[in-house]
Coordinates of C-alpha atoms in Angstrom, one line a residue:
A1 CA 0.0 0.1 -0.1
T2 CA 1.0 3.6 -0.6
A3 CA 0.9 6.3 1.9
P4 CA -2.1 8.5 1.4
R5 CA -1.3 12.0 0.2
T6 CA -1.6 14.9 2.4
G7 CA -5.1 16.2 2.4
A8 CA -6.4 13.3 0.2
A9 CA -9.1 10.8 0.9
V10 CA -8.2 6.8 1.0
P11 CA -10.3 5.7 -2.0
R12 CA -13.3 3.6 -1.0
P13 CA -16.1 2.4 -3.3
E14 CA -18.8 3.9 -1.2
A15 CA -19.6 7.1 -2.0
D16 CA -21.5 8.1 1.3
A17 CA -18.6 6.6 3.6
P18 CA -18.2 8.4 6.7
V19 CA -15.2 10.9 6.8
L20 CA -12.5 10.7 9.2
L21 CA -9.8 13.4 9.5
I22 CA -6.5 12.1 10.8
V23 CA -4.1 14.9 12.1
D24 CA -0.5 13.3 13.2
G25 CA 2.8 14.8 12.5
D26 CA 4.2 11.1 12.3
R27 CA 3.6 10.0 8.9
E28 CA 4.1 6.3 9.2
T29 CA 1.6 6.3 12.0
A30 CA -1.2 8.3 10.1
E31 CA -0.6 5.9 7.1
R32 CA -1.5 2.9 9.6
L33 CA -4.5 4.7 11.1
A34 CA -5.7 5.5 7.5
M35 CA -5.4 2.0 6.2
E36 CA -7.5 0.8 9.2
A37 CA -10.0 3.0 8.7
S38 CA -10.4 2.5 5.2
A39 CA -10.6 -1.4 6.0
R40 CA -13.5 -0.6 8.2
G41 CA -15.4 1.1 5.6
M42 CA -14.3 4.9 6.4
R43 CA -12.8 7.6 4.3
A44 CA -9.8 8.8 6.0
V45 CA -8.5 12.3 5.2
V46 CA -4.7 12.7 6.5
T47 CA -3.3 16.2 7.3
H48 CA 0.2 16.4 9.2
C49 CA -0.1 19.9 10.9
D50 CA -2.4 22.4 12.0
G51 CA -2.5 24.5 8.7
E52 CA -3.2 21.4 6.5
A53 CA -6.1 20.3 8.7
R54 CA -7.6 23.7 8.6
E55 CA -7.3 24.0 4.9
E56 CA -9.0 20.5 4.5
L57 CA -11.9 21.9 7.0
G58 CA -12.5 24.5 4.4
R59 CA -13.1 21.9 2.0
T60 CA -14.6 18.6 3.7
R61 CA -17.0 18.5 6.8
P62 CA -15.4 15.4 8.8
D63 CA -17.9 13.1 10.7
A64 CA -14.9 12.6 13.3
A65 CA -11.5 13.3 13.9
L66 CA -8.5 11.7 15.4
L67 CA -5.8 14.4 16.7
D68 CA -2.5 14.2 18.0
I69 CA -2.4 17.3 20.2
A70 CA 1.4 17.1 19.9
V71 CA 1.3 18.9 16.5
A72 CA 1.9 22.6 16.3
G73 CA -1.6 24.5 17.3
G74 CA -3.1 21.0 18.4
M75 CA -5.3 22.5 21.3
E76 CA -6.4 25.3 19.1
L77 CA -7.2 22.9 16.5
L78 CA -9.2 20.8 19.2
R79 CA -11.2 24.1 20.1
T80 CA -12.0 24.9 16.5
L81 CA -13.2 21.2 15.9
G82 CA -15.6 21.7 19.0
D83 CA -16.7 25.1 18.0
R84 CA -18.2 23.9 14.6
F85 CA -21.8 23.4 14.5
P86 CA -22.5 20.4 14.6
P87 CA -19.2 20.1 16.6
V88 CA -16.8 17.3 15.1
P89 CA -16.4 14.5 17.8
T90 CA -12.6 14.5 18.3
V91 CA -10.7 11.5 20.0
V92 CA -7.3 12.7 21.2
L93 CA -4.1 11.0 20.8
T94 CA -0.7 11.9 22.7
R95 CA 2.5 10.5 24.0
S96 CA 1.8 12.4 27.3
D97 CA 0.1 11.4 30.2
D98 CA 0.1 14.9 31.8
F99 CA -3.3 15.5 33.7
T100 CA -3.1 18.9 32.8
D101 CA -3.6 18.2 29.2
R102 CA -6.6 15.8 30.2
V103 CA -8.1 18.4 31.7
E104 CA -7.8 21.0 28.7
V105 CA -8.7 18.2 26.2
A106 CA -11.9 17.6 28.4
R107 CA -12.3 21.3 28.5
L108 CA -12.3 21.9 24.9
G109 CA -14.8 19.0 24.1
G110 CA -12.6 16.0 23.3
L111 CA -14.2 12.7 23.7
G112 CA -11.4 10.3 24.2
F113 CA -7.5 10.6 25.6
L114 CA -5.4 7.7 24.1
R115 CA -1.7 7.6 24.6
K116 CA 0.8 6.5 22.0
P117 CA 2.0 4.3 21.2
L118 CA -1.0 2.2 20.5
P119 CA -2.2 -0.4 17.6
P120 CA -4.3 1.4 14.8
G121 CA -7.1 -0.8 15.7
R122 CA -7.5 0.5 19.3
A123 CA -7.5 4.0 17.7
L124 CA -10.4 3.4 15.4
D125 CA -12.4 1.3 18.2
A126 CA -12.5 4.5 20.0
V127 CA -13.7 6.7 17.3
E128 CA -15.8 4.2 15.2
P129 CA -18.9 5.0 17.8
L130 CA -18.5 8.6 16.9
L131 CA -18.6 8.0 13.1
R132 CA -21.6 5.9 12.5
P133 CA -24.1 4.6 14.8
R134 CA -24.2 0.8 14.6
D135 CA -28.0 0.4 13.8
G136 CA -28.1 3.5 11.8
R137 CA -30.6 5.0 14.2
Q138 CA -31.2 8.6 14.1
A139 CA -30.4 10.7 17.0
A140 CA -33.8 12.3 18.5
V141 CA -34.4 15.1 21.1
L142 CA -37.6 15.7 22.8
A143 CA -38.3 19.6 23.5
V144 CA -40.8 20.4 26.1
D145 CA -42.1 23.9 26.5
D146 CA -45.5 25.4 26.5
D147 CA -44.3 28.1 23.9
P148 CA -44.8 27.1 20.5
A149 CA -42.2 29.7 19.0
I150 CA -39.2 28.1 21.0
L151 CA -40.2 24.8 20.0
E152 CA -40.2 25.8 16.2
A153 CA -36.7 27.4 17.0
V154 CA -35.3 24.0 18.4
R155 CA -36.5 22.4 15.4
F156 CA -35.1 25.0 13.2
V157 CA -31.5 24.9 14.8
L158 CA -31.2 20.9 15.2
E159 CA -33.2 19.1 12.4
P160 CA -30.9 20.7 9.4
H161 CA -28.1 18.6 11.2
G162 CA -29.5 15.3 11.1
V163 CA -31.3 15.2 14.6
R164 CA -35.1 14.4 14.8
V165 CA -37.0 16.8 17.0
D166 CA -40.0 15.7 18.9
T167 CA -41.7 18.7 20.5
L168 CA -44.6 18.8 23.5
A169 CA -46.5 21.6 24.6
E170 CA -48.3 19.9 27.4
P171 CA -45.8 18.7 30.1
E172 CA -48.6 16.6 31.6
R173 CA -47.9 14.0 28.8
L174 CA -44.3 13.6 28.8
W175 CA -44.7 10.0 29.8
E176 CA -46.6 9.4 26.7
A177 CA -44.1 11.2 24.8
L178 CA -41.3 9.6 26.1
E179 CA -42.5 6.2 25.0
A180 CA -43.3 7.5 21.2
S181 CA -40.0 9.5 20.9
Q182 CA -37.5 7.3 22.8
P183 CA -35.3 10.3 22.8
D184 CA -31.6 10.5 23.2
A185 CA -31.8 14.0 25.1
V186 CA -34.7 15.8 26.6
L187 CA -34.9 19.9 26.5
L188 CA -37.2 21.4 29.3
D189 CA -38.5 24.8 30.0
V190 CA -38.5 25.6 33.6
D191 CA -41.8 27.9 33.9
M192 CA -44.5 25.9 32.5
P193 CA -48.4 25.4 33.6
R194 CA -49.5 22.7 35.8
V195 CA -46.2 20.9 36.0
N196 CA -43.0 22.7 35.8
G197 CA -39.7 21.6 34.4
L198 CA -38.0 20.9 37.8
E199 CA -40.9 18.6 38.7
L200 CA -40.4 16.7 35.2
C201 CA -36.4 16.6 35.7
R202 CA -37.0 14.9 39.2
V203 CA -39.5 12.6 37.7
L204 CA -36.9 11.3 35.0
R205 CA -34.2 10.9 37.5
N206 CA -36.4 8.7 39.7
D207 CA -37.3 6.1 36.7
P208 CA -34.6 3.5 36.1
R209 CA -35.2 3.5 32.2
W210 CA -34.8 7.5 31.7
K211 CA -32.7 8.4 34.7
S212 CA -29.5 8.6 32.4
V213 CA -31.0 10.5 29.3
P214 CA -29.1 13.7 29.1
V215 CA -31.6 16.8 30.3
V216 CA -30.8 20.3 29.1
F217 CA -32.9 23.4 30.3
L218 CA -34.0 26.3 28.2
T219 CA -34.7 29.1 30.6
S220 CA -35.1 33.1 30.9
R221 CA -34.4 32.6 34.7
T222 CA -30.3 32.2 35.0
D223 CA -30.3 33.9 38.5
P224 CA -27.9 31.9 41.0
T225 CA -30.9 30.3 42.8
T226 CA -32.6 28.9 39.6
V227 CA -29.2 27.6 38.5
Q228 CA -28.7 25.8 41.6
E229 CA -32.3 24.4 41.4
V230 CA -31.6 23.0 37.9
F231 CA -28.8 21.1 38.8
A232 CA -30.3 20.1 41.8
A233 CA -33.1 18.4 39.9
G234 CA -30.7 16.5 38.3
A235 CA -30.0 18.5 34.7
D236 CA -27.1 18.0 32.8
D237 CA -26.9 21.7 31.4
F238 CA -28.8 24.9 31.0
V239 CA -29.1 27.4 27.9
G240 CA -30.4 31.0 28.8
K241 CA -33.3 32.4 26.9
P242 CA -33.3 34.0 24.1
F243 CA -30.7 31.4 23.0
V244 CA -28.3 31.6 20.2
G245 CA -28.6 28.7 17.7
P246 CA -24.9 27.6 17.6
E247 CA -24.8 27.5 21.2
L248 CA -27.6 25.5 21.8
G249 CA -26.8 23.3 18.8
A250 CA -23.1 22.9 19.8
R251 CA -24.4 21.8 23.5
I252 CA -26.9 19.5 22.4
Q253 CA -24.6 17.9 19.8
N254 CA -22.1 17.3 22.6
R255 CA -24.7 15.4 24.7
L256 CA -25.6 13.3 22.0
D257 CA -22.0 12.6 21.0
R258 CA -21.6 11.5 24.7
V259 CA -24.4 9.6 24.8
R260 CA -23.6 7.4 21.6
L261 CA -19.9 7.0 22.8
Q262 CA -21.4 5.8 26.4
R263 CA -24.0 3.7 24.7
A264 CA -21.5 2.2 22.2
Q265 CA -18.7 1.3 25.0
A266 CA -21.7 -0.3 27.0
E267 CA -23.0 -2.4 24.1
T268 CA -19.8 -3.3 22.1
D269 CA -17.1 -6.0 22.9
P270 CA -13.9 -4.1 23.9
L271 CA -11.8 -7.1 22.1
T272 CA -13.4 -7.4 18.7
G273 CA -15.3 -4.3 18.4
V274 CA -18.5 -5.9 17.5
P275 CA -21.7 -5.5 19.5
N276 CA -21.9 -7.8 22.7
R277 CA -25.1 -9.4 23.8
R278 CA -26.6 -6.4 25.3
G279 CA -26.1 -4.4 22.2
S280 CA -27.3 -7.0 19.8
E281 CA -30.5 -8.1 21.4
E282 CA -32.3 -4.7 20.5
V283 CA -31.5 -4.8 17.3
L284 CA -32.4 -8.7 16.6
D285 CA -35.6 -8.2 18.3
R286 CA -36.4 -5.3 15.8
F287 CA -35.4 -7.7 12.8
L288 CA -37.7 -10.2 14.5
H289 CA -40.8 -7.8 14.5
L290 CA -39.9 -6.5 11.1
A291 CA -39.6 -10.3 9.6
E292 CA -43.2 -10.9 11.2
G293 CA -44.8 -7.8 10.0
Q294 CA -43.3 -8.1 6.5
G295 CA -43.6 -11.9 5.8
E296 CA -39.8 -12.1 5.5
P297 CA -37.4 -14.9 6.4
F298 CA -34.8 -14.3 9.1
A299 CA -32.1 -16.6 10.1
L300 CA -30.2 -16.7 13.3
A301 CA -26.8 -18.4 13.9
V302 CA -24.8 -19.5 17.0
V303 CA -21.1 -20.0 16.3
D304 CA -18.5 -21.4 18.5
L305 CA -14.7 -21.7 17.7
D306 CA -13.6 -25.3 17.7
C307 CA -10.8 -26.3 20.5
F308 CA -10.3 -22.9 21.5
K309 CA -9.3 -23.5 25.2
G310 CA -6.2 -25.2 23.4
V311 CA -5.3 -22.4 21.6
N312 CA -5.1 -20.4 25.0
D313 CA -3.5 -23.1 26.7
R314 CA -0.7 -23.7 24.2
C315 CA -0.2 -20.1 22.9
G316 CA -1.3 -17.8 25.5
H317 CA -4.3 -15.6 25.9
A318 CA -2.9 -12.9 23.3
V319 CA -2.8 -15.2 20.6
G320 CA -6.3 -16.2 21.6
D321 CA -7.5 -12.6 21.6
E322 CA -5.8 -12.2 18.3
V323 CA -7.8 -15.2 16.8
L324 CA -11.1 -13.8 18.1
V325 CA -10.3 -10.4 16.6
R326 CA -9.7 -11.9 13.3
V327 CA -12.9 -14.3 13.5
A328 CA -14.9 -11.2 14.1
R329 CA -13.7 -9.2 11.2
L330 CA -13.9 -12.4 8.8
L331 CA -17.7 -12.6 9.9
Q332 CA -18.2 -9.0 9.5
K333 CA -16.7 -9.1 6.1
R334 CA -18.6 -12.0 4.9
F335 CA -21.9 -10.6 5.9
R336 CA -23.9 -7.6 4.7
A337 CA -23.8 -4.5 6.4
A338 CA -27.5 -5.0 7.7
D339 CA -26.8 -8.4 9.0
V340 CA -26.0 -8.5 13.0
V341 CA -22.6 -10.0 13.9
A342 CA -22.3 -10.2 17.7
R343 CA -19.8 -11.7 20.4
W344 CA -22.0 -13.1 23.1
G345 CA -19.4 -14.3 25.3
G346 CA -16.0 -16.2 25.3
E347 CA -15.6 -17.9 22.0
E348 CA -19.3 -17.7 20.7
F349 CA -20.7 -15.3 18.1
V350 CA -24.2 -14.8 17.0
V351 CA -25.2 -14.1 13.6
G352 CA -28.6 -12.6 12.5
M353 CA -29.5 -12.6 8.8
Y354 CA -32.5 -10.8 7.9
G355 CA -33.9 -11.9 4.5
M356 CA -32.5 -15.2 4.9
D357 CA -33.9 -18.5 5.7
A358 CA -31.8 -21.4 7.4
A359 CA -30.6 -22.7 4.1
D360 CA -29.2 -19.3 3.1
G361 CA -27.7 -18.9 6.4
V362 CA -25.9 -22.4 6.3
Q363 CA -24.5 -21.6 2.9
R364 CA -23.1 -17.9 3.7
L365 CA -21.5 -19.5 7.1
A366 CA -20.0 -22.3 5.5
E367 CA -18.6 -20.1 2.8
A368 CA -17.2 -18.3 6.0
L369 CA -15.8 -21.4 7.3
E370 CA -13.9 -22.4 4.0
V371 CA -12.0 -18.9 4.2
L372 CA -11.4 -19.3 8.0
R373 CA -9.8 -22.7 7.3
E374 CA -7.1 -21.0 5.0
E375 CA -6.2 -18.5 7.7
R376 CA -2.9 -19.0 9.6
F377 CA -1.9 -17.9 13.1
T378 CA 1.8 -17.7 14.1
P379 CA 2.6 -17.5 17.7
P380 CA 6.1 -16.3 18.8
G381 CA 8.5 -19.2 18.8
A382 CA 5.8 -21.6 17.5
E383 CA 4.4 -23.3 14.3
P384 CA 1.8 -21.5 12.4
F385 CA -1.9 -23.2 13.1
G386 CA -5.4 -22.9 11.7
V387 CA -8.8 -22.7 13.5
T388 CA -12.4 -23.7 12.7
F389 CA -15.7 -23.3 14.2
S390 CA -18.9 -25.2 14.3
A391 CA -22.2 -23.3 14.1
G392 CA -25.9 -24.2 13.8
V393 CA -28.6 -22.0 12.1
A394 CA -32.4 -21.5 13.1
E395 CA -35.0 -20.1 11.1
F396 CA -37.8 -17.7 12.3
G397 CA -41.2 -19.3 12.3
T398 CA -40.0 -23.0 11.7
H399 CA -37.5 -23.0 14.8
G400 CA -39.1 -20.4 17.0
R401 CA -40.8 -17.1 17.0
D402 CA -38.6 -15.1 19.5
L403 CA -35.0 -14.5 20.1
Q404 CA -34.8 -17.0 23.2
S405 CA -36.4 -19.8 21.6
L406 CA -34.3 -19.1 17.9
Y407 CA -31.4 -19.2 20.0
R408 CA -31.9 -22.3 21.7
A409 CA -32.5 -23.8 18.4
A410 CA -29.3 -22.5 16.7
D411 CA -27.2 -23.5 19.9
A412 CA -28.7 -27.1 19.8
A413 CA -27.6 -27.4 16.1
M414 CA -24.1 -25.9 17.1
Y415 CA -23.7 -28.7 19.6
A416 CA -25.1 -31.4 17.1
A417 CA -22.2 -30.0 14.9
K418 CA -19.7 -30.3 17.4
Q419 CA -20.7 -33.9 17.9
A420 CA -20.8 -34.6 14.2
G421 CA -17.0 -33.8 14.2
R422 CA -16.8 -30.1 14.3
D423 CA -15.6 -28.0 11.3
R424 CA -19.2 -27.6 10.0
V425 CA -22.5 -26.0 9.9
L426 CA -25.7 -27.5 10.6
P427 CA -29.3 -26.2 10.3
A428 CA -31.7 -26.6 13.3
G429 CA -33.3 -29.9 13.6
W430 CA -30.5 -31.7 12.0
T431 CA -30.1 -35.2 13.3
P432 CA -27.7 -38.2 12.8
E433 CA -28.6 -40.7 10.2
Q434 CA -31.0 -43.4 11.6
G435 CA -30.2 -47.0 11.8
E436 CA -33.5 -48.6 10.7
G437 CA -34.6 -48.9 6.9
P438 CA -32.7 -47.8 4.1
R439 CA -29.9 -45.3 4.8
A440 CA -31.0 -41.8 3.9
V441 CA -28.6 -39.2 2.5
D442 CA -29.0 -35.8 1.2
V443 CA -26.7 -36.5 -1.7
L444 CA -25.2 -39.4 -3.2
V445 CA -22.0 -38.9 -5.3
V446 CA -21.3 -41.2 -8.3
E447 CA -18.0 -40.2 -9.5
D448 CA -15.0 -42.4 -10.4
D449 CA -12.2 -39.6 -9.7
P450 CA -11.3 -39.7 -5.9
A451 CA -10.0 -36.1 -5.6
I452 CA -13.2 -34.7 -7.2
A453 CA -15.2 -36.9 -4.8
R454 CA -13.3 -36.1 -1.7
L455 CA -13.4 -32.3 -2.6
L456 CA -17.4 -32.4 -3.1
Q457 CA -17.8 -34.3 0.2
H458 CA -15.7 -32.1 2.2
A459 CA -17.9 -29.2 0.9
M460 CA -21.2 -31.0 1.8
E461 CA -20.2 -32.1 5.1
T462 CA -19.4 -28.2 5.8
R463 CA -22.9 -27.6 4.9
G464 CA -24.3 -30.4 7.0
L465 CA -25.6 -32.4 4.0
R466 CA -25.4 -36.1 4.5
N467 CA -23.5 -37.7 1.7
E468 CA -22.1 -40.9 0.4
W469 CA -19.6 -41.7 -2.4
V470 CA -19.5 -44.8 -4.8
S471 CA -17.1 -44.8 -7.7
S472 CA -19.1 -47.1 -10.3
G473 CA -22.5 -47.0 -11.7
D474 CA -22.8 -50.7 -11.0
R475 CA -22.3 -49.9 -7.3
A476 CA -24.9 -47.0 -7.5
A477 CA -27.5 -49.0 -9.2
R478 CA -27.4 -51.8 -6.5
L479 CA -27.7 -49.3 -3.7
L480 CA -30.6 -47.4 -5.1
T481 CA -32.8 -50.2 -6.9
G482 CA -34.5 -53.3 -6.3
P483 CA -37.1 -54.5 -4.0
A484 CA -35.0 -53.8 -0.9
P485 CA -32.8 -51.0 -1.6
E486 CA -29.8 -50.0 0.8
L487 CA -29.8 -46.1 0.2
R488 CA -32.3 -43.6 -0.2
A489 CA -30.9 -40.5 -1.6
R490 CA -32.4 -36.9 -2.3
V491 CA -30.1 -35.7 -4.7
V492 CA -27.5 -38.0 -7.0
L493 CA -24.4 -36.3 -8.6
L494 CA -24.3 -38.7 -11.4
D495 CA -20.9 -39.0 -13.5
V496 CA -21.9 -39.8 -17.3
D497 CA -18.5 -41.5 -17.8
L498 CA -18.2 -44.3 -15.4
P499 CA -16.5 -47.7 -15.4
G500 CA -19.1 -50.5 -16.2
L501 CA -22.5 -49.0 -16.1
D502 CA -22.4 -45.5 -17.3
G503 CA -24.2 -42.7 -16.0
L504 CA -26.9 -42.6 -18.6
G505 CA -27.4 -46.2 -17.8
V506 CA -28.0 -45.4 -14.2
L507 CA -30.4 -42.6 -14.9
R508 CA -32.4 -45.1 -17.2
L509 CA -32.7 -47.7 -14.1
L510 CA -33.7 -45.0 -11.6
A511 CA -36.4 -43.8 -14.4
R512 CA -37.7 -47.2 -15.0
E513 CA -38.2 -47.9 -11.2
R514 CA -39.7 -44.4 -10.6
L515 CA -37.2 -43.0 -8.3
L516 CA -37.0 -40.0 -10.2
E517 CA -40.2 -38.9 -8.4
R518 CA -38.4 -38.6 -5.2
T519 CA -34.8 -38.5 -6.3
R520 CA -33.4 -35.4 -8.4
V521 CA -30.2 -36.2 -10.6
I522 CA -27.7 -33.6 -11.5
M523 CA -25.4 -35.0 -14.4
L524 CA -21.6 -34.3 -14.5
T525 CA -19.4 -34.7 -17.6
V526 CA -16.6 -33.4 -19.5
R527 CA -18.7 -33.7 -23.1
T528 CA -21.0 -30.7 -23.8
H529 CA -22.7 -32.0 -26.7
E530 CA -26.4 -30.3 -27.1
A531 CA -27.6 -34.0 -28.1
E532 CA -26.3 -35.5 -24.7
V533 CA -27.4 -33.0 -22.5
V534 CA -30.9 -32.9 -24.2
R535 CA -31.3 -36.8 -23.9
A536 CA -30.1 -36.5 -20.1
L537 CA -32.8 -34.2 -19.4
E538 CA -35.7 -36.2 -21.5
M539 CA -34.8 -39.3 -19.5
G540 CA -35.6 -37.1 -16.3
A541 CA -32.4 -35.5 -15.2
F542 CA -33.1 -32.5 -13.1
D543 CA -29.9 -30.7 -14.3
H544 CA -26.7 -30.9 -15.9
V545 CA -23.1 -29.5 -15.1
S546 CA -20.2 -29.7 -17.1
K547 CA -16.7 -30.4 -16.1
P548 CA -14.6 -28.6 -15.0
F549 CA -17.1 -27.1 -12.8
S550 CA -16.9 -24.3 -10.1
V551 CA -17.5 -26.1 -6.7
P552 CA -19.7 -23.1 -5.4
V553 CA -21.8 -23.1 -8.7
L554 CA -22.5 -26.9 -8.1
L555 CA -23.3 -26.4 -4.6
Q556 CA -26.1 -23.7 -5.5
R557 CA -27.4 -26.2 -8.0
I558 CA -27.6 -29.2 -5.2
R559 CA -29.6 -26.4 -3.0
R560 CA -31.7 -25.8 -5.9
A561 CA -32.4 -29.4 -6.1
L562 CA -32.8 -29.8 -2.6
R563 CA -35.2 -27.2 -2.2
G564 CA -37.6 -28.8 -5.0

């Protein structure tokens, strides 16, 4: 990778990606921060001094900033970022741990204080919640005032900057308005009829659900007694009337940024940076309600790393932590931004997939597992090693209608995957092969090339598909046909060129015994003559795939056949 140009954005395909301003005199550090930001889907703008940063601020409106206050004019630049409206949320980097600096940073509105040197990921973990709320939820403010002109002025100041403003002119209806608005901050007037603002603030502070919501008073009474009463009631701040728009906007935005940061810290796993259980349950529940209301599928997966305790025992917890971080990053990359990837504890992750059924979820996780198998971890002084995971996938409606029942079903499937040999993904309800009657498999592979057969079997076992392999047409015919068949297969992958009885001969026998009514046959051949394809389809084959084939494409054909 080449170093980002001063004042230039690291290219990203997303035109609306959030913009991160990086101000650091150390070019190598700035480059590493920019590359980490780019990997997380941000657009990094790199500057190396106060002058370059101010020039960039004239062209760009950053969503957040990482600022090394050691650069000349660093503290003044922090003040400038905080004075903009809305303020630019800023996390400070420094090699000093001077308490005076910490106080000054807090005074100027800095939202984080990180000591160098530190890994780029740590710095981005601190700034990421400020850049982009994880669930895409718009910040909301509830303004309570009996003066309609004040309510309209608040809306005029805040809404152009992406803040939803809900207004209430009847203070006695506060509780109803809170439920409807779900605000991130509340604005109260002191003097209102029937119930004054001080009383409303005390009510909020006495309720466990709302006691932490920031409260800012708008009041024309700024005498010392009123100010004392405001803060005694539990207010976080107050602004005098008539207020100046930028002052009100800056104070509210500062409160919203801190709420977002605190919420992210409480709801984010500090090691991996993905949501924790608390941070993901609300979003997952919202997806479930949406799936029910819209009639859309939803799948929930439980993913657990295999033999992870051995990694910690052999290589130490630092290496174990690296494994967890890389697995979290892999899952985030393999799933859509709208999907939920969360760490629920230890080596267990949960993935919520809106718009996917269980089969889709199994396929997507199996693809992630195949990528993970290729990853190598290199502990100090030891041989590189790899890891795998076991996973179970449950589907809304089929395996449960609430989060807990879906989790239990997916968790049971994950344990079944462990018992079946680990390193695979199983759908909820999967059971081992039964002992009575014909052996039942999802796919029978009839192929005389052992390498191809083993490749296909491994891919199918990863996806929880029961399968068997036979290398000759004669053997396949004996297993599937006759008065007492030994095997029943939902899908047969049938090579045309087989020793002895060829594939078309096997297909002819299956058709004659009317087995094609319950078994779908996919023909495999190196020959692609149209007449041969037509002949196989006329005899009852479901599909036809030419060699050499793409395994992912063939697996999609198998999935289609199984769905039928």
